[in-house]
């Protein structure tokens, strides 16, 4: 929602100019439901349309793109018109809001027609798409979206498998008779599997959100950096657990191999330092 509103704010003048142009050319009878419903044929972003009389009472059902809500006919709309003035022009456009029926970010345009008022709710995402302010669905983009969606779904399946596998190991350990280092090994294996599974799931979710669902809505310059840092943090956690497990196993087995665990801990430390430096440089850059 925040990203949609931010993009709408940046292109507010263009969007409102477009809506005003469309409504200026739309001159139906405010009580003719067939004429009102024809608006959906020419304007894909329109979701709901209805008419209000001079007493601010809804005089037609709410005509939706997919359904007509007859029970709203006759409802009092005076509250919505309380702060609206038509002295300067005959069209008023509201601020963005979440629609109570669709749950999507919408804005409402009200046009005065004689003594009546025509009210139209527009879907902001569709508006942005129509005005080419977000990525247009060319053939290449469609193919790219399918590939990215397929890859993200496969990653999601792998992540769920790793999480379930980690849970399976832990549950199996509870009902088995592991002793000593076997218990530690199973616990650490379970933790590592779940941690990596969560990291891969977060990566899959990010791909779906940013490369499949309205890609150009995610226009923050530091978005990729944040995603990479989150993924690296999960990997660091998994490597740290692996290092700790290696130390315990070597201590219980052969002290002469402790230097190998030391090298592994040093490598993880450099990994942490490198991630911290990357995070710091990215923050200053943005």
PDB file of N, CA, C and O in Angstrom, residues 191-254:
ATOM      1  N   UNK A 191      18.559 -27.397  13.271  1.00  0.00           N
ATOM      2  CA  UNK A 191      18.586 -25.926  13.273  1.00  0.00           C
ATOM      3  C   UNK A 191      19.100 -25.388  11.940  1.00  0.00           C
ATOM      4  O   UNK A 191      18.537 -24.437  11.375  1.00  0.00           O
ATOM      5  N   UNK A 192      20.157 -25.984  11.428  1.00  0.00           N
ATOM      6  CA  UNK A 192      20.732 -25.530  10.156  1.00  0.00           C
ATOM      7  C   UNK A 192      19.727 -25.707   9.023  1.00  0.00           C
ATOM      8  O   UNK A 192      19.544 -24.812   8.179  1.00  0.00           O
ATOM      9  N   UNK A 193      19.053 -26.853   8.979  1.00  0.00           N
ATOM     10  CA  UNK A 193      18.073 -27.116   7.926  1.00  0.00           C
ATOM     11  C   UNK A 193      16.937 -26.096   7.964  1.00  0.00           C
ATOM     12  O   UNK A 193      16.544 -25.538   6.928  1.00  0.00           O
ATOM     13  N   UNK A 194      16.423 -25.806   9.160  1.00  0.00           N
ATOM     14  CA  UNK A 194      15.326 -24.845   9.284  1.00  0.00           C
ATOM     15  C   UNK A 194      15.790 -23.438   8.939  1.00  0.00           C
ATOM     16  O   UNK A 194      15.089 -22.683   8.253  1.00  0.00           O
ATOM     17  N   UNK A 195      16.998 -23.070   9.388  1.00  0.00           N
ATOM     18  CA  UNK A 195      17.523 -21.724   9.121  1.00  0.00           C
ATOM     19  C   UNK A 195      17.711 -21.482   7.626  1.00  0.00           C
ATOM     20  O   UNK A 195      17.296 -20.441   7.090  1.00  0.00           O
ATOM     21  N   UNK A 196      18.337 -22.451   6.943  1.00  0.00           N
ATOM     22  CA  UNK A 196      18.537 -22.309   5.500  1.00  0.00           C
ATOM     23  C   UNK A 196      17.193 -22.321   4.774  1.00  0.00           C
ATOM     24  O   UNK A 196      16.980 -21.577   3.800  1.00  0.00           O
ATOM     25  N   UNK A 197      16.255 -23.143   5.249  1.00  0.00           N
ATOM     26  CA  UNK A 197      14.922 -23.177   4.649  1.00  0.00           C
ATOM     27  C   UNK A 197      14.221 -21.835   4.742  1.00  0.00           C
ATOM     28  O   UNK A 197      13.615 -21.361   3.776  1.00  0.00           O
ATOM     29  N   UNK A 198      14.330 -21.179   5.897  1.00  0.00           N
ATOM     30  CA  UNK A 198      13.728 -19.861   6.071  1.00  0.00           C
ATOM     31  C   UNK A 198      14.397 -18.821   5.171  1.00  0.00           C
ATOM     32  O   UNK A 198      13.731 -17.937   4.620  1.00  0.00           O
ATOM     33  N   UNK A 199      15.728 -18.922   5.035  1.00  0.00           N
ATOM     34  CA  UNK A 199      16.446 -17.982   4.171  1.00  0.00           C
ATOM     35  C   UNK A 199      16.012 -18.140   2.712  1.00  0.00           C
ATOM     36  O   UNK A 199      15.785 -17.150   2.006  1.00  0.00           O
ATOM     37  N   UNK A 200      15.874 -19.377   2.259  1.00  0.00           N
ATOM     38  CA  UNK A 200      15.455 -19.619   0.877  1.00  0.00           C
ATOM     39  C   UNK A 200      14.003 -19.189   0.679  1.00  0.00           C
ATOM     40  O   UNK A 200      13.641 -18.618  -0.362  1.00  0.00           O
ATOM     41  N   UNK A 201      13.168 -19.414   1.686  1.00  0.00           N
ATOM     42  CA  UNK A 201      11.774 -18.974   1.593  1.00  0.00           C
ATOM     43  C   UNK A 201      11.682 -17.453   1.460  1.00  0.00           C
ATOM     44  O   UNK A 201      10.903 -16.931   0.660  1.00  0.00           O
ATOM     45  N   UNK A 202      12.485 -16.745   2.267  1.00  0.00           N
ATOM     46  CA  UNK A 202      12.480 -15.283   2.201  1.00  0.00           C
ATOM     47  C   UNK A 202      12.937 -14.803   0.822  1.00  0.00           C
ATOM     48  O   UNK A 202      12.392 -13.834   0.275  1.00  0.00           O
ATOM     49  N   UNK A 203      13.921 -15.497   0.244  1.00  0.00           N
ATOM     50  CA  UNK A 203      14.391 -15.152  -1.100  1.00  0.00           C
ATOM     51  C   UNK A 203      13.288 -15.393  -2.132  1.00  0.00           C
ATOM     52  O   UNK A 203      13.050 -14.549  -3.013  1.00  0.00           O
ATOM     53  N   UNK A 204      12.594 -16.532  -2.021  1.00  0.00           N
ATOM     54  CA  UNK A 204      11.504 -16.834  -2.961  1.00  0.00           C
ATOM     55  C   UNK A 204      10.385 -15.808  -2.835  1.00  0.00           C
ATOM     56  O   UNK A 204       9.828 -15.346  -3.845  1.00  0.00           O
ATOM     57  N   UNK A 205      10.051 -15.426  -1.614  1.00  0.00           N
ATOM     58  CA  UNK A 205       8.997 -14.437  -1.395  1.00  0.00           C
ATOM     59  C   UNK A 205       9.383 -13.093  -1.993  1.00  0.00           C
ATOM     60  O   UNK A 205       8.550 -12.405  -2.607  1.00  0.00           O
ATOM     61  N   UNK A 206      10.649 -12.724  -1.846  1.00  0.00           N
ATOM     62  CA  UNK A 206      11.118 -11.453  -2.397  1.00  0.00           C
ATOM     63  C   UNK A 206      11.041 -11.449  -3.921  1.00  0.00           C
ATOM     64  O   UNK A 206      10.652 -10.449  -4.529  1.00  0.00           O
ATOM     65  N   UNK A 207      11.417 -12.569  -4.544  1.00  0.00           N
ATOM     66  CA  UNK A 207      11.342 -12.666  -6.009  1.00  0.00           C
ATOM     67  C   UNK A 207       9.896 -12.526  -6.475  1.00  0.00           C
ATOM     68  O   UNK A 207       9.607 -11.800  -7.434  1.00  0.00           O
ATOM     69  N   UNK A 208       8.974 -13.200  -5.804  1.00  0.00           N
ATOM     70  CA  UNK A 208       7.568 -13.111  -6.181  1.00  0.00           C
ATOM     71  C   UNK A 208       7.037 -11.694  -6.035  1.00  0.00           C
ATOM     72  O   UNK A 208       6.317 -11.184  -6.896  1.00  0.00           O
ATOM     73  N   UNK A 209       7.407 -11.029  -4.939  1.00  0.00           N
ATOM     74  CA  UNK A 209       6.900  -9.684  -4.682  1.00  0.00           C
ATOM     75  C   UNK A 209       7.481  -8.663  -5.652  1.00  0.00           C
ATOM     76  O   UNK A 209       6.771  -7.769  -6.127  1.00  0.00           O
ATOM     77  N   UNK A 210       8.775  -8.780  -5.945  1.00  0.00           N
ATOM     78  CA  UNK A 210       9.468  -7.722  -6.667  1.00  0.00           C
ATOM     79  C   UNK A 210       9.654  -7.975  -8.158  1.00  0.00           C
ATOM     80  O   UNK A 210       9.891  -7.029  -8.911  1.00  0.00           O
ATOM     81  N   UNK A 211       9.558  -9.230  -8.595  1.00  0.00           N
ATOM     82  CA  UNK A 211       9.776  -9.531 -10.015  1.00  0.00           C
ATOM     83  C   UNK A 211       8.566 -10.138 -10.696  1.00  0.00           C
ATOM     84  O   UNK A 211       8.597 -10.371 -11.906  1.00  0.00           O
ATOM     85  N   UNK A 212       7.519 -10.421  -9.938  1.00  0.00           N
ATOM     86  CA  UNK A 212       6.317 -11.012 -10.520  1.00  0.00           C
ATOM     87  C   UNK A 212       5.111 -10.106 -10.318  1.00  0.00           C
ATOM     88  O   UNK A 212       4.386  -9.797 -11.261  1.00  0.00           O
ATOM     89  N   UNK A 213       4.902  -9.642  -9.090  1.00  0.00           N
ATOM     90  CA  UNK A 213       3.733  -8.823  -8.770  1.00  0.00           C
ATOM     91  C   UNK A 213       4.077  -7.348  -8.902  1.00  0.00           C
ATOM     92  O   UNK A 213       4.652  -6.758  -7.995  1.00  0.00           O
ATOM     93  N   UNK A 214       3.762  -6.753 -10.035  1.00  0.00           N
ATOM     94  CA  UNK A 214       3.991  -5.337 -10.298  1.00  0.00           C
ATOM     95  C   UNK A 214       5.441  -4.953  -9.950  1.00  0.00           C
ATOM     96  O   UNK A 214       5.705  -4.251  -8.984  1.00  0.00           O
ATOM     97  N   UNK A 215       6.318  -5.439 -10.779  1.00  0.00           N
ATOM     98  CA  UNK A 215       7.753  -5.299 -10.543  1.00  0.00           C
ATOM     99  C   UNK A 215       8.182  -3.874 -10.260  1.00  0.00           C
ATOM    100  O   UNK A 215       8.917  -3.618  -9.300  1.00  0.00           O
ATOM    101  N   UNK A 216       7.755  -2.913 -11.057  1.00  0.00           N
ATOM    102  CA  UNK A 216       8.269  -1.562 -10.907  1.00  0.00           C
ATOM    103  C   UNK A 216       7.631  -0.799  -9.773  1.00  0.00           C
ATOM    104  O   UNK A 216       7.952   0.365  -9.569  1.00  0.00           O
ATOM    105  N   UNK A 217       6.725  -1.438  -9.020  1.00  0.00           N
ATOM    106  CA  UNK A 217       6.257  -0.781  -7.802  1.00  0.00           C
ATOM    107  C   UNK A 217       7.347  -0.785  -6.746  1.00  0.00           C
ATOM    108  O   UNK A 217       7.332   0.002  -5.814  1.00  0.00           O
ATOM    109  N   UNK A 218       8.312  -1.700  -6.871  1.00  0.00           N
ATOM    110  CA  UNK A 218       9.385  -1.802  -5.891  1.00  0.00           C
ATOM    111  C   UNK A 218      10.584  -1.021  -6.404  1.00  0.00           C
ATOM    112  O   UNK A 218      11.561  -1.578  -6.876  1.00  0.00           O
ATOM    113  N   UNK A 219      10.493   0.306  -6.278  1.00  0.00           N
ATOM    114  CA  UNK A 219      11.488   1.150  -6.911  1.00  0.00           C
ATOM    115  C   UNK A 219      12.483   1.723  -5.919  1.00  0.00           C
ATOM    116  O   UNK A 219      13.276   2.575  -6.269  1.00  0.00           O
ATOM    117  N   UNK A 220      12.456   1.256  -4.645  1.00  0.00           N
ATOM    118  CA  UNK A 220      13.437   1.773  -3.704  1.00  0.00           C
ATOM    119  C   UNK A 220      14.835   1.358  -4.139  1.00  0.00           C
ATOM    120  O   UNK A 220      15.073   0.206  -4.509  1.00  0.00           O
ATOM    121  N   UNK A 221      15.766   2.276  -4.054  1.00  0.00           N
ATOM    122  CA  UNK A 221      17.121   2.007  -4.550  1.00  0.00           C
ATOM    123  C   UNK A 221      17.853   0.980  -3.699  1.00  0.00           C
ATOM    124  O   UNK A 221      18.780   0.338  -4.165  1.00  0.00           O
ATOM    125  N   UNK A 222      17.463   0.815  -2.425  1.00  0.00           N
ATOM    126  CA  UNK A 222      18.178  -0.097  -1.547  1.00  0.00           C
ATOM    127  C   UNK A 222      17.460  -1.424  -1.390  1.00  0.00           C
ATOM    128  O   UNK A 222      17.802  -2.218  -0.516  1.00  0.00           O
ATOM    129  N   UNK A 223      16.442  -1.703  -2.232  1.00  0.00           N
ATOM    130  CA  UNK A 223      15.662  -2.921  -2.070  1.00  0.00           C
ATOM    131  C   UNK A 223      16.521  -4.166  -2.258  1.00  0.00           C
ATOM    132  O   UNK A 223      16.479  -5.089  -1.445  1.00  0.00           O
ATOM    133  N   UNK A 224      17.333  -4.210  -3.328  1.00  0.00           N
ATOM    134  CA  UNK A 224      18.170  -5.376  -3.576  1.00  0.00           C
ATOM    135  C   UNK A 224      19.217  -5.547  -2.485  1.00  0.00           C
ATOM    136  O   UNK A 224      19.536  -6.669  -2.090  1.00  0.00           O
ATOM    137  N   UNK A 225      19.754  -4.435  -1.990  1.00  0.00           N
ATOM    138  CA  UNK A 225      20.737  -4.519  -0.905  1.00  0.00           C
ATOM    139  C   UNK A 225      20.121  -5.125   0.346  1.00  0.00           C
ATOM    140  O   UNK A 225      20.732  -5.973   1.013  1.00  0.00           O
ATOM    141  N   UNK A 226      18.918  -4.694   0.682  1.00  0.00           N
ATOM    142  CA  UNK A 226      18.249  -5.230   1.864  1.00  0.00           C
ATOM    143  C   UNK A 226      17.976  -6.722   1.707  1.00  0.00           C
ATOM    144  O   UNK A 226      18.152  -7.498   2.654  1.00  0.00           O
ATOM    145  N   UNK A 227      17.555  -7.118   0.508  1.00  0.00           N
ATOM    146  CA  UNK A 227      17.277  -8.531   0.265  1.00  0.00           C
ATOM    147  C   UNK A 227      18.538  -9.368   0.393  1.00  0.00           C
ATOM    148  O   UNK A 227      18.542 -10.436   1.028  1.00  0.00           O
ATOM    149  N   UNK A 228      19.630  -8.879  -0.192  1.00  0.00           N
ATOM    150  CA  UNK A 228      20.904  -9.601  -0.118  1.00  0.00           C
ATOM    151  C   UNK A 228      21.401  -9.695   1.316  1.00  0.00           C
ATOM    152  O   UNK A 228      21.876 -10.759   1.758  1.00  0.00           O
ATOM    153  N   UNK A 229      21.292  -8.607   2.068  1.00  0.00           N
ATOM    154  CA  UNK A 229      21.758  -8.601   3.453  1.00  0.00           C
ATOM    155  C   UNK A 229      20.955  -9.575   4.304  1.00  0.00           C
ATOM    156  O   UNK A 229      21.502 -10.297   5.149  1.00  0.00           O
ATOM    157  N   UNK A 230      19.638  -9.620   4.086  1.00  0.00           N
ATOM    158  CA  UNK A 230      18.797 -10.557   4.833  1.00  0.00           C
ATOM    159  C   UNK A 230      19.202 -12.000   4.524  1.00  0.00           C
ATOM    160  O   UNK A 230      19.287 -12.839   5.432  1.00  0.00           O
ATOM    161  N   UNK A 231      19.484 -12.274   3.254  1.00  0.00           N
ATOM    162  CA  UNK A 231      19.871 -13.630   2.874  1.00  0.00           C
ATOM    163  C   UNK A 231      21.238 -13.983   3.456  1.00  0.00           C
ATOM    164  O   UNK A 231      21.434 -15.084   3.989  1.00  0.00           O
ATOM    165  N   UNK A 232      22.187 -13.045   3.364  1.00  0.00           N
ATOM    166  CA  UNK A 232      23.522 -13.287   3.921  1.00  0.00           C
ATOM    167  C   UNK A 232      23.471 -13.492   5.431  1.00  0.00           C
ATOM    168  O   UNK A 232      24.216 -14.310   5.984  1.00  0.00           O
ATOM    169  N   UNK A 233      22.597 -12.765   6.102  1.00  0.00           N
ATOM    170  CA  UNK A 233      22.463 -12.920   7.553  1.00  0.00           C
ATOM    171  C   UNK A 233      22.004 -14.330   7.904  1.00  0.00           C
ATOM    172  O   UNK A 233      22.517 -14.942   8.851  1.00  0.00           O
ATOM    173  N   UNK A 234      21.073 -14.850   7.142  1.00  0.00           N
ATOM    174  CA  UNK A 234      20.600 -16.218   7.392  1.00  0.00           C
ATOM    175  C   UNK A 234      21.712 -17.228   7.157  1.00  0.00           C
ATOM    176  O   UNK A 234      21.863 -18.196   7.920  1.00  0.00           O
ATOM    177  N   UNK A 235      22.500 -17.001   6.113  1.00  0.00           N
ATOM    178  CA  UNK A 235      23.625 -17.903   5.836  1.00  0.00           C
ATOM    179  C   UNK A 235      24.670 -17.823   6.946  1.00  0.00           C
ATOM    180  O   UNK A 235      25.236 -18.844   7.370  1.00  0.00           O
ATOM    181  N   UNK A 236      24.938 -16.618   7.431  1.00  0.00           N
ATOM    182  CA  UNK A 236      25.909 -16.440   8.519  1.00  0.00           C
ATOM    183  C   UNK A 236      25.449 -17.194   9.764  1.00  0.00           C
ATOM    184  O   UNK A 236      26.255 -17.844  10.460  1.00  0.00           O
ATOM    185  N   UNK A 237      24.154 -17.112  10.065  1.00  0.00           N
ATOM    186  CA  UNK A 237      23.623 -17.839  11.218  1.00  0.00           C
ATOM    187  C   UNK A 237      23.847 -19.339  11.050  1.00  0.00           C
ATOM    188  O   UNK A 237      24.303 -20.032  11.983  1.00  0.00           O
ATOM    189  N   UNK A 238      23.555 -19.859   9.849  1.00  0.00           N
ATOM    190  CA  UNK A 238      23.738 -21.287   9.595  1.00  0.00           C
ATOM    191  C   UNK A 238      25.214 -21.686   9.712  1.00  0.00           C
ATOM    192  O   UNK A 238      25.549 -22.715  10.313  1.00  0.00           O
ATOM    193  N   UNK A 239      26.121 -20.867   9.158  1.00  0.00           N
ATOM    194  CA  UNK A 239      27.552 -21.174   9.238  1.00  0.00           C
ATOM    195  C   UNK A 239      28.063 -21.085  10.666  1.00  0.00           C
ATOM    196  O   UNK A 239      28.932 -21.876  11.079  1.00  0.00           O
ATOM    197  N   UNK A 240      27.542 -20.131  11.427  1.00  0.00           N
ATOM    198  CA  UNK A 240      27.950 -20.001  12.827  1.00  0.00           C
ATOM    199  C   UNK A 240      27.544 -21.236  13.627  1.00  0.00           C
ATOM    200  O   UNK A 240      28.314 -21.740  14.457  1.00  0.00           O
ATOM    201  N   UNK A 241      26.338 -21.726  13.362  1.00  0.00           N
ATOM    202  CA  UNK A 241      25.891 -22.943  14.045  1.00  0.00           C
ATOM    203  C   UNK A 241      26.757 -24.129  13.636  1.00  0.00           C
ATOM    204  O   UNK A 241      27.144 -24.961  14.473  1.00  0.00           O
ATOM    205  N   UNK A 242      27.082 -24.202  12.345  1.00  0.00           N
ATOM    206  CA  UNK A 242      27.946 -25.282  11.855  1.00  0.00           C
ATOM    207  C   UNK A 242      29.323 -25.209  12.508  1.00  0.00           C
ATOM    208  O   UNK A 242      29.905 -26.237  12.875  1.00  0.00           O
ATOM    209  N   UNK A 243      29.866 -24.000  12.667  1.00  0.00           N
ATOM    210  CA  UNK A 243      31.168 -23.818  13.324  1.00  0.00           C
ATOM    211  C   UNK A 243      31.115 -24.286  14.769  1.00  0.00           C
ATOM    212  O   UNK A 243      32.029 -24.959  15.264  1.00  0.00           O
ATOM    213  N   UNK A 244      30.041 -23.911  15.452  1.00  0.00           N
ATOM    214  CA  UNK A 244      29.892 -24.319  16.844  1.00  0.00           C
ATOM    215  C   UNK A 244      29.796 -25.836  16.956  1.00  0.00           C
ATOM    216  O   UNK A 244      30.400 -26.448  17.864  1.00  0.00           O
ATOM    217  N   UNK A 245      29.054 -26.442  16.039  1.00  0.00           N
ATOM    218  CA  UNK A 245      28.932 -27.895  16.044  1.00  0.00           C
ATOM    219  C   UNK A 245      30.289 -28.552  15.779  1.00  0.00           C
ATOM    220  O   UNK A 245      30.641 -29.560  16.412  1.00  0.00           O
ATOM    221  N   UNK A 246      31.078 -27.971  14.864  1.00  0.00           N
ATOM    222  CA  UNK A 246      32.408 -28.525  14.568  1.00  0.00           C
ATOM    223  C   UNK A 246      33.315 -28.448  15.785  1.00  0.00           C
ATOM    224  O   UNK A 246      34.071 -29.386  16.087  1.00  0.00           O
ATOM    225  N   UNK A 247      33.252 -27.339  16.520  1.00  0.00           N
ATOM    226  CA  UNK A 247      34.070 -27.187  17.731  1.00  0.00           C
ATOM    227  C   UNK A 247      33.711 -28.264  18.741  1.00  0.00           C
ATOM    228  O   UNK A 247      34.586 -28.929  19.316  1.00  0.00           O
ATOM    229  N   UNK A 248      32.413 -28.468  18.968  1.00  0.00           N
ATOM    230  CA  UNK A 248      31.994 -29.473  19.945  1.00  0.00           C
ATOM    231  C   UNK A 248      32.431 -30.869  19.536  1.00  0.00           C
ATOM    232  O   UNK A 248      32.895 -31.666  20.368  1.00  0.00           O
ATOM    233  N   UNK A 249      32.290 -31.203  18.259  1.00  0.00           N
ATOM    234  CA  UNK A 249      32.658 -32.535  17.787  1.00  0.00           C
ATOM    235  C   UNK A 249      34.156 -32.768  17.913  1.00  0.00           C
ATOM    236  O   UNK A 249      34.596 -33.861  18.292  1.00  0.00           O
ATOM    237  N   UNK A 250      34.949 -31.749  17.604  1.00  0.00           N
ATOM    238  CA  UNK A 250      36.402 -31.899  17.684  1.00  0.00           C
ATOM    239  C   UNK A 250      36.849 -32.015  19.134  1.00  0.00           C
ATOM    240  O   UNK A 250      37.740 -32.809  19.475  1.00  0.00           O
ATOM    241  N   UNK A 251      36.219 -31.223  20.010  1.00  0.00           N
ATOM    242  CA  UNK A 251      36.575 -31.288  21.429  1.00  0.00           C
ATOM    243  C   UNK A 251      36.291 -32.669  21.994  1.00  0.00           C
ATOM    244  O   UNK A 251      37.063 -33.215  22.793  1.00  0.00           O
ATOM    245  N   UNK A 252      35.178 -33.263  21.570  1.00  0.00           N
ATOM    246  CA  UNK A 252      34.822 -34.584  22.060  1.00  0.00           C
ATOM    247  C   UNK A 252      35.618 -35.691  21.380  1.00  0.00           C
ATOM    248  O   UNK A 252      35.661 -36.823  21.888  1.00  0.00           O
ATOM    249  N   UNK A 253      36.240 -35.383  20.261  1.00  0.00           N
ATOM    250  CA  UNK A 253      36.917 -36.420  19.482  1.00  0.00           C
ATOM    251  C   UNK A 253      38.442 -36.299  19.567  1.00  0.00           C
ATOM    252  O   UNK A 253      39.110 -37.152  20.128  1.00  0.00           O
ATOM    253  N   UNK A 254      38.988 -35.235  18.985  1.00  0.00           N
ATOM    254  CA  UNK A 254      40.451 -35.124  18.885  1.00  0.00           C
ATOM    255  C   UNK A 254      40.856 -33.656  18.947  1.00  0.00           C
ATOM    256  O   UNK A 254      40.550 -32.878  18.029  1.00  0.00           O
TER     257      UNK A 254
END
